[in-house]
Short mmCIF file of C-alpha atoms in Angstrom, two decimals:
data_model
loop_
_atom_site.label_atom_id
_atom_site.label_comp_id
_atom_site.label_asym_id
_atom_site.label_seq_id
_atom_site.Cartn_x
_atom_site.Cartn_y
_atom_site.Cartn_z
CA UNK M 299 63.48 16.69 -92.90
CA UNK M 300 66.17 16.99 -90.51
CA UNK M 301 65.23 16.93 -86.14
CA UNK M 302 66.59 19.97 -84.67
CA UNK M 303 68.53 17.65 -82.21
CA UNK M 304 70.19 16.16 -85.53
CA UNK M 305 70.78 19.66 -86.87
CA UNK M 306 72.37 20.36 -83.49
CA UNK M 307 74.60 17.52 -83.36
CA UNK M 308 75.83 18.36 -86.69
CA UNK M 309 76.98 22.02 -86.16
CA UNK M 310 78.88 20.75 -82.87
CA UNK M 311 80.71 18.61 -85.11
CA UNK M 312 81.02 21.20 -87.84
CA UNK M 313 82.39 23.86 -84.92
CA UNK M 314 85.10 21.23 -83.65
CA UNK M 315 86.29 21.25 -87.46
CA UNK M 316 86.36 24.62 -87.60
CA UNK M 317 88.40 24.90 -84.50
CA UNK M 318 90.88 22.50 -86.41
CA UNK M 319 91.11 24.55 -89.69
CA UNK M 320 91.63 27.90 -88.21
CA UNK M 321 95.14 26.17 -87.86
CA UNK M 322 95.10 26.56 -91.38
CA UNK M 323 97.22 29.65 -92.88
CA UNK M 324 94.23 32.93 -93.09
CA UNK M 325 95.82 35.27 -95.64
CA UNK M 326 92.85 37.41 -94.71
CA UNK M 327 94.03 37.77 -91.08
CA UNK M 328 98.15 37.77 -92.10
CA UNK M 329 96.92 40.69 -94.66
CA UNK M 330 94.84 42.69 -91.95
CA UNK M 331 97.69 42.42 -89.13
CA UNK M 332 100.95 42.53 -91.43
CA UNK M 333 99.84 43.54 -95.05
CA UNK M 334 98.64 41.48 -97.80
CA UNK M 335 101.68 39.55 -99.93
CA UNK M 336 99.47 40.07 -103.39
CA UNK M 337 101.84 38.89 -105.48
CA UNK M 338 104.97 36.77 -105.16
CA UNK M 339 107.40 38.14 -107.71
CA UNK M 340 107.45 41.54 -105.13
CA UNK M 341 108.80 39.57 -102.56
CA UNK M 342 112.03 40.29 -101.35
CA UNK M 343 112.59 37.54 -99.35
CA UNK M 344 111.67 33.87 -99.31
CA UNK M 345 108.35 33.19 -96.68
CA UNK M 346 107.87 29.48 -95.77
CA UNK M 347 104.29 30.69 -95.11
CA UNK M 348 103.75 31.36 -99.55
CA UNK M 349 104.79 28.58 -100.50
CA UNK M 350 102.34 25.84 -101.60
CA UNK M 351 99.74 28.07 -102.31
CA UNK M 352 97.22 28.28 -105.15
CA UNK M 353 97.59 31.27 -107.45
CA UNK M 354 95.81 33.25 -110.33
CA UNK M 355 96.46 32.04 -113.67
CA UNK M 356 99.36 34.37 -114.11
CA UNK M 357 101.66 32.00 -112.06
CA UNK M 358 102.17 35.22 -109.54
CA UNK M 359 99.49 36.72 -108.02
CA UNK M 360 98.22 34.84 -104.47
CA UNK M 361 94.50 33.94 -104.89
CA UNK M 362 93.32 35.60 -101.37
CA UNK M 363 90.91 33.93 -99.83
CA UNK M 364 92.35 30.50 -100.73
CA UNK M 365 89.62 28.71 -102.47
CA UNK M 366 88.02 25.36 -101.32
CA UNK M 367 88.28 21.98 -103.69
CA UNK M 368 84.62 22.45 -103.70
CA UNK M 369 82.59 23.24 -107.17
CA UNK M 370 79.90 24.66 -104.70
CA UNK M 371 82.26 27.20 -103.38
CA UNK M 372 81.77 30.96 -105.26
CA UNK M 373 85.39 31.65 -105.94
CA UNK M 374 85.38 28.45 -108.10
CA UNK M 375 82.63 29.81 -110.10
CA UNK M 376 83.00 30.23 -114.00
CA UNK M 377 83.92 33.52 -114.57
CA UNK M 378 80.53 34.13 -116.89
CA UNK M 379 78.04 33.23 -113.86
CA UNK M 380 79.83 35.35 -111.85
CA UNK M 381 79.56 38.41 -113.51
CA UNK M 382 75.90 37.45 -114.54
CA UNK M 383 75.38 37.76 -110.55
CA UNK M 384 77.51 40.76 -110.36
CA UNK M 385 75.64 42.75 -112.96
CA UNK M 386 72.03 41.55 -111.82
CA UNK M 387 72.88 42.81 -108.07
CA UNK M 388 74.45 46.27 -109.67
CA UNK M 389 71.46 46.52 -111.27
CA UNK M 390 69.14 46.36 -108.22
CA UNK M 391 71.78 48.29 -106.65
CA UNK M 392 70.98 51.23 -109.78
CA UNK M 393 67.04 51.22 -108.24
CA UNK M 394 66.78 53.30 -104.96
CA UNK M 395 68.74 56.21 -105.86
CA UNK M 396 66.98 56.02 -109.00
CA UNK M 397 63.48 55.83 -107.75
CA UNK M 398 64.61 58.87 -104.99
CA UNK M 399 65.86 61.06 -107.58
CA UNK M 400 63.22 60.61 -109.88
CA UNK M 401 61.12 62.42 -107.20
CA UNK M 402 63.32 65.14 -107.60
CA UNK M 403 61.67 65.86 -111.14
CA UNK M 404 57.80 64.93 -110.21
CA UNK M 405 57.41 67.32 -107.51
CA UNK M 406 57.15 70.54 -109.76
CA UNK M 407 53.82 69.03 -110.85
CA UNK M 408 53.12 67.18 -107.87
CA UNK M 409 53.16 70.79 -105.63
CA UNK M 410 50.98 72.33 -108.16
CA UNK M 411 48.22 69.21 -108.20
CA UNK M 412 48.47 69.05 -104.41
CA UNK M 413 48.68 72.64 -103.46
CA UNK M 414 51.99 72.62 -101.90
CA UNK M 415 55.26 74.34 -102.42
CA UNK M 416 57.87 72.66 -104.16
CA UNK M 417 60.23 72.54 -101.29
CA UNK M 418 57.75 70.91 -98.69
CA UNK M 419 56.91 68.17 -101.57
CA UNK M 420 60.36 67.87 -101.50
CA UNK M 421 60.34 66.27 -97.70
CA UNK M 422 59.34 62.88 -98.89
CA UNK M 423 62.98 62.99 -100.88
CA UNK M 424 64.23 63.07 -97.60
CA UNK M 425 62.48 60.38 -95.89
CA UNK M 426 63.39 58.05 -98.85
CA UNK M 427 67.15 59.14 -98.75
CA UNK M 428 67.19 58.43 -95.01
CA UNK M 429 65.54 55.36 -95.01
CA UNK M 430 67.95 54.09 -98.38
CA UNK M 431 70.54 54.16 -95.47
CA UNK M 432 68.83 52.79 -92.58
CA UNK M 433 67.65 50.00 -94.58
CA UNK M 434 71.43 48.74 -95.23
CA UNK M 435 71.96 47.95 -91.66
CA UNK M 436 68.85 45.97 -91.61
CA UNK M 437 69.82 43.94 -94.41
CA UNK M 438 73.28 43.14 -93.49
CA UNK M 439 72.30 42.02 -89.77
CA UNK M 440 69.05 40.16 -91.68
CA UNK M 441 71.73 38.17 -94.57
CA UNK M 442 73.81 37.36 -91.46
CA UNK M 443 71.45 35.31 -90.09
CA UNK M 444 69.18 34.26 -93.12
CA UNK M 445 71.56 34.05 -96.10
CA UNK M 446 72.25 36.58 -98.74
CA UNK M 447 69.97 35.27 -101.66
CA UNK M 448 66.80 35.05 -99.49
CA UNK M 449 66.78 38.55 -97.84
CA UNK M 450 67.98 39.68 -101.70
CA UNK M 451 64.46 38.09 -103.09
CA UNK M 452 62.20 39.52 -100.12
CA UNK M 453 63.19 42.91 -100.05
CA UNK M 454 63.37 43.26 -104.03
CA UNK M 455 59.53 41.63 -103.79
CA UNK M 456 58.97 44.53 -101.23
CA UNK M 457 60.65 46.90 -103.20
CA UNK M 458 58.28 46.27 -106.31
CA UNK M 459 54.93 46.73 -104.16
CA UNK M 460 55.88 49.91 -102.60
CA UNK M 461 57.30 51.24 -106.08
CA UNK M 462 53.47 50.49 -107.81
CA UNK M 463 52.56 52.32 -104.45
CA UNK M 464 54.58 55.28 -105.04
CA UNK M 465 52.97 55.58 -108.41
CA UNK M 466 49.46 55.05 -107.94
CA UNK M 467 49.50 57.38 -104.78
CA UNK M 468 46.82 59.92 -105.04
CA UNK M 469 47.46 62.39 -102.52
CA UNK M 470 51.41 64.45 -100.74
CA UNK M 471 50.75 61.40 -97.73
CA UNK M 472 49.39 58.51 -99.10
CA UNK M 473 52.66 59.46 -101.70
CA UNK M 474 55.18 60.17 -98.82
CA UNK M 475 54.16 57.04 -96.80
CA UNK M 476 54.85 54.85 -99.96
CA UNK M 477 58.56 56.16 -100.55
CA UNK M 478 59.82 56.07 -97.01
CA UNK M 479 59.01 52.12 -96.91
CA UNK M 480 60.29 52.01 -101.11
CA UNK M 481 63.55 53.36 -99.56
CA UNK M 482 64.26 50.82 -97.03
CA UNK M 483 63.52 47.54 -99.14
CA UNK M 484 65.19 48.90 -102.33
CA UNK M 485 68.55 49.53 -100.83
CA UNK M 486 68.87 45.92 -100.28
CA UNK M 487 71.51 45.42 -103.28
CA UNK M 488 73.02 48.89 -102.47
CA UNK M 489 73.65 48.28 -98.49
CA UNK M 490 74.17 44.65 -98.86
CA UNK M 491 76.29 44.25 -102.70
CA UNK M 492 79.68 44.53 -101.21
CA UNK M 493 79.22 41.25 -99.33
CA UNK M 494 78.47 39.49 -103.16
CA UNK M 495 81.17 40.95 -104.02
CA UNK M 496 83.50 39.68 -101.55
CA UNK M 497 81.83 35.92 -101.80
CA UNK M 498 82.88 35.81 -105.54
CA UNK M 499 85.73 37.69 -105.95
CA UNK M 500 89.56 37.45 -104.70
CA UNK M 501 91.24 39.74 -103.14
CA UNK M 502 93.12 40.96 -106.10
CA UNK M 503 90.04 41.55 -108.18
CA UNK M 504 88.04 43.62 -105.33
CA UNK M 505 88.71 47.26 -107.06
CA UNK M 506 87.46 46.26 -110.28
CA UNK M 507 84.34 44.53 -109.36
CA UNK M 508 83.56 47.25 -106.84
CA UNK M 509 83.81 50.08 -109.14
CA UNK M 510 81.53 48.23 -112.01
CA UNK M 511 79.00 48.00 -108.27
CA UNK M 512 79.44 51.64 -107.57
CA UNK M 513 79.42 52.94 -110.86
CA UNK M 514 75.43 51.66 -110.66
CA UNK M 515 74.93 52.98 -107.97
CA UNK M 516 76.46 56.67 -108.52
CA UNK M 517 74.78 56.79 -112.39
CA UNK M 518 71.26 56.54 -110.63
CA UNK M 519 70.19 59.60 -108.95
CA UNK M 520 71.04 61.04 -112.15
CA UNK M 521 69.04 58.37 -114.46
CA UNK M 522 66.03 58.96 -112.47
CA UNK M 523 65.21 63.07 -113.34
CA UNK M 524 66.36 62.44 -116.86
CA UNK M 525 63.77 60.44 -117.65
CA UNK M 526 61.22 61.51 -115.43
CA UNK M 527 61.73 64.72 -116.88
CA UNK M 528 61.30 63.84 -120.40
CA UNK M 529 58.40 61.60 -119.44
CA UNK M 530 56.46 64.52 -117.59
CA UNK M 531 56.53 66.97 -119.95
CA UNK M 532 54.04 64.35 -122.14
CA UNK M 533 52.71 62.12 -119.39
CA UNK M 534 51.48 62.42 -115.74
CA UNK M 535 53.98 62.42 -113.56
CA UNK M 536 52.56 58.64 -111.92
CA UNK M 537 54.13 57.34 -115.41
CA UNK M 538 58.06 58.41 -114.17
CA UNK M 539 57.08 56.37 -111.14
CA UNK M 540 55.38 53.58 -113.54
CA UNK M 541 58.44 53.02 -115.25
CA UNK M 542 60.45 52.77 -111.89
CA UNK M 543 58.07 50.21 -111.06
CA UNK M 544 58.60 47.92 -114.31
CA UNK M 545 62.39 48.31 -113.44
CA UNK M 546 62.30 47.27 -110.04
CA UNK M 547 59.80 44.61 -111.76
CA UNK M 548 62.90 43.29 -114.34
CA UNK M 549 65.14 43.11 -111.41
CA UNK M 550 62.98 40.81 -109.52
CA UNK M 551 62.94 38.59 -112.38
CA UNK M 552 66.40 38.56 -113.06
CA UNK M 553 67.18 37.70 -109.34
CA UNK M 554 64.65 35.28 -109.15
CA UNK M 555 66.63 33.12 -112.57
CA UNK M 556 69.62 34.05 -112.45
CA UNK M 557 71.31 35.03 -108.71
CA UNK M 558 72.75 32.09 -106.07
CA UNK M 559 73.32 32.04 -102.73
CA UNK M 560 76.66 33.48 -102.60
CA UNK M 561 77.39 32.60 -98.29
CA UNK M 562 79.97 29.66 -98.39
CA UNK M 563 81.85 29.14 -94.96
CA UNK M 564 85.34 28.05 -95.95
CA UNK M 565 86.48 27.14 -92.69
CA UNK M 566 84.38 24.03 -92.76
CA UNK M 567 85.71 21.51 -95.17
CA UNK M 568 83.88 20.81 -98.50
CA UNK M 569 82.46 17.10 -96.80
CA UNK M 570 80.66 18.42 -93.86
CA UNK M 571 79.08 21.81 -96.03
CA UNK M 572 75.28 21.38 -95.59
CA UNK M 573 73.06 20.46 -98.30
CA UNK M 574 72.29 23.25 -100.56
CA UNK M 575 68.89 22.06 -101.82
CA UNK M 576 66.83 23.21 -105.01
CA UNK M 577 67.20 26.26 -106.31
CA UNK M 578 63.44 27.78 -105.69
CA UNK M 579 64.49 26.61 -101.90
CA UNK M 580 67.90 28.69 -101.37
CA UNK M 581 65.51 32.06 -102.79
CA UNK M 582 62.87 31.93 -100.67
CA UNK M 583 65.70 30.80 -97.34
CA UNK M 584 63.98 27.28 -97.14
CA UNK M 585 67.80 25.77 -96.82
CA UNK M 586 69.34 28.43 -95.13
CA UNK M 587 67.03 28.03 -92.30
CA UNK M 588 68.12 24.23 -91.70
CA UNK M 589 72.04 25.56 -92.02
CA UNK M 590 71.59 28.34 -89.97
CA UNK M 591 73.53 27.31 -86.83
CA UNK M 592 76.30 26.90 -89.01
CA UNK M 593 76.02 31.09 -89.41
CA UNK M 594 75.78 33.89 -86.88
CA UNK M 595 72.99 33.40 -84.24
CA UNK M 596 70.49 36.55 -83.94
CA UNK M 597 71.84 38.48 -81.37
CA UNK M 598 75.29 38.17 -83.35
CA UNK M 599 74.00 39.16 -86.06
CA UNK M 600 72.38 42.12 -84.43
CA UNK M 601 75.75 43.08 -83.21
CA UNK M 602 77.96 42.83 -86.15
CA UNK M 603 77.14 45.93 -88.13
CA UNK M 604 77.34 47.73 -84.05
CA UNK M 605 81.19 45.80 -83.69
CA UNK M 606 81.85 47.27 -87.12
CA UNK M 607 80.92 50.96 -86.71
CA UNK M 608 83.07 51.15 -83.11
CA UNK M 609 86.28 50.52 -85.30
CA UNK M 610 87.95 53.70 -85.43
CA UNK M 611 88.87 53.21 -89.26
CA UNK M 612 84.96 52.14 -90.37
CA UNK M 613 83.49 55.07 -88.38
CA UNK M 614 86.13 58.08 -89.55
CA UNK M 615 85.22 56.81 -93.42
CA UNK M 616 81.85 56.98 -92.96
CA UNK M 617 81.99 60.67 -91.26
CA UNK M 618 84.50 61.14 -94.33
CA UNK M 619 82.27 59.90 -97.16
CA UNK M 620 79.49 61.85 -95.08
CA UNK M 621 80.43 64.86 -95.62
CA UNK M 622 82.04 64.06 -98.67
CA UNK M 623 78.85 63.00 -100.77
CA UNK M 624 75.98 64.54 -98.98
CA UNK M 625 76.68 67.77 -102.09
CA UNK M 626 75.41 64.90 -104.40
CA UNK M 627 71.71 64.14 -102.66
CA UNK M 628 71.82 67.41 -101.68
CA UNK M 629 72.45 69.39 -105.59
CA UNK M 630 70.37 66.63 -107.12
CA UNK M 631 67.16 66.71 -105.51
CA UNK M 632 67.13 70.78 -105.67
CA UNK M 633 68.79 71.75 -108.78
CA UNK M 634 65.42 71.69 -110.54
CA UNK M 635 64.41 74.43 -108.78
CA UNK M 636 67.50 76.26 -109.24
CA UNK M 637 68.20 75.96 -112.88
CA UNK M 638 64.38 76.58 -113.63
CA UNK M 639 63.98 80.03 -112.89
CA UNK M 640 67.62 80.95 -113.56
CA UNK M 641 67.75 79.21 -117.46
CA UNK M 642 64.35 79.12 -118.19
CA UNK M 643 64.45 75.64 -118.07
CA UNK M 644 60.90 73.59 -118.60
CA UNK M 645 61.11 69.56 -118.21
CA UNK M 646 62.97 68.57 -121.38
CA UNK M 647 65.45 71.06 -120.38
CA UNK M 648 66.15 69.77 -117.59
CA UNK M 649 65.99 66.22 -119.13
CA UNK M 650 68.92 67.13 -120.87
CA UNK M 651 70.76 68.74 -118.25
CA UNK M 652 71.21 65.59 -116.14
CA UNK M 653 73.18 63.82 -119.39
CA UNK M 654 76.36 65.74 -117.85
CA UNK M 655 76.74 63.77 -114.22
CA UNK M 656 75.62 60.51 -116.42
CA UNK M 657 79.14 61.55 -118.52
CA UNK M 658 81.55 62.90 -115.67
CA UNK M 659 80.05 58.99 -113.89
CA UNK M 660 81.36 56.94 -116.80
CA UNK M 661 84.38 58.98 -117.51
CA UNK M 662 85.00 58.31 -113.37
CA UNK M 663 84.31 54.49 -114.15
CA UNK M 664 86.48 54.22 -116.76
CA UNK M 665 89.85 56.20 -115.31
CA UNK M 666 88.97 54.23 -112.01
CA UNK M 667 89.36 50.74 -113.91
CA UNK M 668 92.80 50.90 -114.23
CA UNK M 669 93.70 53.92 -111.87
CA UNK M 670 93.01 52.12 -108.39
CA UNK M 671 94.86 49.28 -109.54
CA UNK M 672 98.37 50.63 -110.70
CA UNK M 673 98.13 53.06 -107.98
CA UNK M 674 98.29 50.34 -105.61
CA UNK M 675 100.54 48.21 -107.88
CA UNK M 676 103.00 50.85 -107.59
CA UNK M 677 102.74 51.62 -103.97
CA UNK M 678 102.88 47.75 -103.02
CA UNK M 679 106.04 47.82 -105.18
CA UNK M 680 107.61 50.98 -103.28
CA UNK M 681 106.87 48.59 -99.98
CA UNK M 682 108.75 45.54 -100.72
CA UNK M 683 106.02 43.53 -101.66
CA UNK M 684 103.67 44.13 -99.30
CA UNK M 685 100.35 45.42 -99.59
CA UNK M 686 98.64 47.72 -96.89
CA UNK M 687 94.78 48.78 -97.36
CA UNK M 688 96.02 52.11 -96.59
CA UNK M 689 97.32 52.69 -99.92
CA UNK M 690 93.63 52.71 -101.46
CA UNK M 691 93.36 56.11 -100.10
CA UNK M 692 96.23 57.37 -101.99
CA UNK M 693 93.42 57.82 -104.73
CA UNK M 694 91.56 60.34 -102.92
CA UNK M 695 94.77 62.75 -103.40
CA UNK M 696 93.30 62.82 -106.99
CA UNK M 697 90.13 63.00 -106.33
CA UNK M 698 89.55 65.50 -104.13
CA UNK M 699 90.78 68.56 -106.25
CA UNK M 700 87.84 67.65 -108.66
CA UNK M 701 85.37 67.50 -106.12
CA UNK M 702 86.32 70.94 -104.46
CA UNK M 703 86.50 73.07 -107.65
CA UNK M 704 83.49 71.32 -109.02
CA UNK M 705 81.19 73.11 -105.76
CA UNK M 706 82.87 76.39 -106.27
CA UNK M 707 82.74 76.63 -110.35
CA UNK M 708 79.12 75.31 -109.97
CA UNK M 709 78.05 78.22 -107.25
CA UNK M 710 79.82 80.76 -109.25
CA UNK M 711 77.79 80.02 -112.58
CA UNK M 712 74.46 79.61 -110.38
CA UNK M 713 74.98 83.20 -108.80
CA UNK M 714 76.43 84.41 -111.24
CA UNK M 715 74.36 83.17 -114.05
CA UNK M 716 77.03 81.91 -115.92
CA UNK M 717 76.34 80.02 -119.08
CA UNK M 718 74.69 76.82 -118.49
CA UNK M 719 77.21 75.13 -119.98
CA UNK M 720 80.01 76.37 -116.80
CA UNK M 721 77.09 75.03 -114.64
CA UNK M 722 77.28 71.80 -116.24
CA UNK M 723 81.41 71.82 -116.21
CA UNK M 724 81.34 72.62 -112.25
CA UNK M 725 79.05 69.66 -111.78
CA UNK M 726 80.50 66.91 -114.58
CA UNK M 727 84.04 67.80 -112.56
CA UNK M 728 82.41 67.00 -108.85
CA UNK M 729 80.87 64.00 -109.91
CA UNK M 730 83.60 62.52 -111.67
CA UNK M 731 85.69 63.07 -108.21
CA UNK M 732 83.06 61.17 -106.13
CA UNK M 733 83.34 58.45 -109.07
CA UNK M 734 86.87 57.76 -108.01
CA UNK M 735 86.73 58.91 -104.33
CA UNK M 736 83.82 56.35 -103.69
CA UNK M 737 85.71 53.34 -105.09
CA UNK M 738 88.90 54.33 -103.08
CA UNK M 739 86.65 54.65 -99.82
CA UNK M 740 84.76 51.13 -99.89
CA UNK M 741 88.06 49.40 -101.36
CA UNK M 742 89.65 50.84 -98.02
CA UNK M 743 87.23 49.55 -95.50
CA UNK M 744 86.63 46.21 -97.29
CA UNK M 745 90.47 45.35 -97.14
CA UNK M 746 90.51 46.63 -93.98
CA UNK M 747 87.97 44.81 -92.45
CA UNK M 748 87.36 42.11 -95.04
CA UNK M 749 85.00 39.57 -92.05
CA UNK M 750 82.57 42.34 -92.16
CA UNK M 751 82.21 43.33 -96.31
CA UNK M 752 78.14 43.78 -95.61
CA UNK M 753 78.49 46.08 -92.70
CA UNK M 754 81.47 48.12 -93.85
CA UNK M 755 79.66 48.80 -97.40
CA UNK M 756 76.33 48.90 -95.37
CA UNK M 757 77.84 52.02 -93.11
CA UNK M 758 79.12 53.64 -95.72
CA UNK M 759 76.34 53.79 -97.47
CA UNK M 760 74.33 54.99 -94.48
CA UNK M 761 76.91 58.09 -94.09
CA UNK M 762 76.26 58.78 -97.61
CA UNK M 763 72.20 58.33 -97.27
CA UNK M 764 72.26 60.57 -93.77
CA UNK M 765 74.69 63.42 -95.05
CA UNK M 766 71.96 63.41 -98.07
CA UNK M 767 69.06 63.29 -95.95
CA UNK M 768 70.29 66.46 -93.77
CA UNK M 769 71.51 68.64 -96.58
CA UNK M 770 67.99 68.18 -98.66
CA UNK M 771 65.88 69.48 -96.02
CA UNK M 772 67.87 73.27 -95.85
CA UNK M 773 69.69 73.04 -98.93
CA UNK M 774 67.36 75.85 -101.14
CA UNK M 775 66.52 77.73 -98.17
CA UNK M 776 70.25 77.43 -97.42
CA UNK M 777 71.20 78.78 -101.04
CA UNK M 778 68.52 81.69 -101.02
CA UNK M 779 69.33 83.00 -97.95
CA UNK M 780 72.95 83.27 -98.16
CA UNK M 781 73.47 82.84 -102.36
CA UNK M 782 74.84 79.98 -103.83
CA UNK M 783 78.30 81.14 -104.60
CA UNK M 784 78.53 81.36 -100.82
CA UNK M 785 77.27 78.27 -100.04
CA UNK M 786 78.97 75.84 -102.64
CA UNK M 787 81.73 77.30 -101.83
CA UNK M 788 81.34 76.52 -97.85
CA UNK M 789 80.15 72.85 -98.46
CA UNK M 790 83.83 72.80 -100.57
CA UNK M 791 85.24 73.91 -97.83
CA UNK M 792 83.83 71.52 -95.77
CA UNK M 793 85.44 68.74 -98.40
CA UNK M 794 88.82 70.27 -97.50
CA UNK M 795 88.22 69.99 -93.87
CA UNK M 796 87.17 66.50 -94.06
CA UNK M 797 90.25 65.33 -96.25
CA UNK M 798 92.32 65.85 -93.42
CA UNK M 799 90.92 62.19 -91.95
CA UNK M 800 91.92 60.72 -94.71
CA UNK M 801 95.38 62.57 -93.97
CA UNK M 802 94.87 60.62 -90.52
CA UNK M 803 94.04 57.44 -91.47
CA UNK M 804 96.92 57.16 -93.86
CA UNK M 805 99.56 58.30 -91.28
CA UNK M 806 97.82 56.40 -88.26
CA UNK M 807 95.79 53.60 -90.21
CA UNK M 808 97.83 50.88 -89.51
CA UNK M 809 98.32 51.31 -85.93
CA UNK M 810 94.66 51.97 -85.41
CA UNK M 811 93.55 48.92 -86.67
CA UNK M 812 96.05 46.89 -84.77
CA UNK M 813 95.00 48.64 -81.41
CA UNK M 814 91.12 47.62 -81.94
CA UNK M 815 91.73 44.35 -83.13
CA UNK M 816 90.10 41.72 -85.23
CA UNK M 817 86.41 41.71 -85.69
CA UNK M 818 86.89 37.62 -85.26
CA UNK M 819 82.96 37.00 -86.65
CA UNK M 820 81.46 33.22 -86.50
CA UNK M 821 81.69 33.28 -90.65
CA UNK M 822 82.29 36.35 -93.39
#
């Protein structure tokens, strides 16, 4: 084992190499300042900067960032290895909202057992949802110092035993404490998943890979209540969280066996890369600890999320998404309270009803698989081959009408007792729009600040969960006091109002990014 002095000497030499290597062409830095040149066929004029670049197999798509010649560079990993890790990260990102929304159905028997109102038991939902967002900020800060894989492993391990605590809780207070802790630790792949995508995939692949990861996140809060509804119809409510515990354990096993450390400092030549060590050393963080001087210092890691949210584009995007997605959490955590008396639904009927948003989210994923890239290519071609991150926002013009129509229709259906299929249609339209919006806004902030991939994702996740945390506290009382027709109508009006933020960013986004400058982190 090397001494601290020798490690610091190595780092000093590595820092000198970094300074020299910065003279090389940084396609991401150019993309942030001037726009990304993704397809050489679309360039109108010859640019000497884009000669002799590494291209995709099609011969004209520029690889951004340019991969090194090191086999350990995640950009050089095989298609199979990359997508196995993507699937495990996506499956782990599925867990937090799944577990959170499971409580939306178990609150029905819990309220009877504990002698509390359903609305009061639902407060455990709010605490859990808030920690899903707060936990993500800690995840990215810790990952910047300790590395991606050990943070993923230790958080998932803690999520496992807190999930088991939820299943074994004997009182409301114990259940509440378990839910809060589980929310904080289970969010590791949801708050930090974009780091893995950025590490392994090239710029032109991001939207489709984000679409896969985001589809697991959007689907998860609907599978939780669906399974829980069927479980509690024949079993004790504890088994709903028992299944969640088993799922968490399976993801932990997959992380141990299949996931690799994806952080790779491309500013350092392959010859000076730190030793990787064995898999278990990378898993628990020993290898990353030995090479910690090549990453952010503790203070730099803490400041990274703060510096990112101070960028106007990230703050505005987070604010917009908070007020667009908040109603997803509000509807999901309270819908069983609405439909039970209105349609006489029991647990099984509630479970079947949750097939609606699942189908809608899958349709949104399928549509988005092509829509985001097709629209980006069209706008890039119109812009003479230069892609601007603001192009990602154009898809929101297509998704927002679905969001507004869905909220209005659902409000009318619940207020006027329309057939439950009408309510299902409204819910489905809203979820379909949210699925496309999520990928669009995540892709926009990533393309705007690729250095802060984890931080931008964590703040978008924080906005999403904070909005849901707030709404879940008053959604039921608001609807009972005003009626769902008016309350959901106001929610739709809020979505229209915040859409003007999108228009503002489309017009002034480039100037705002240039004015606020790059992040210039020590490492990605």
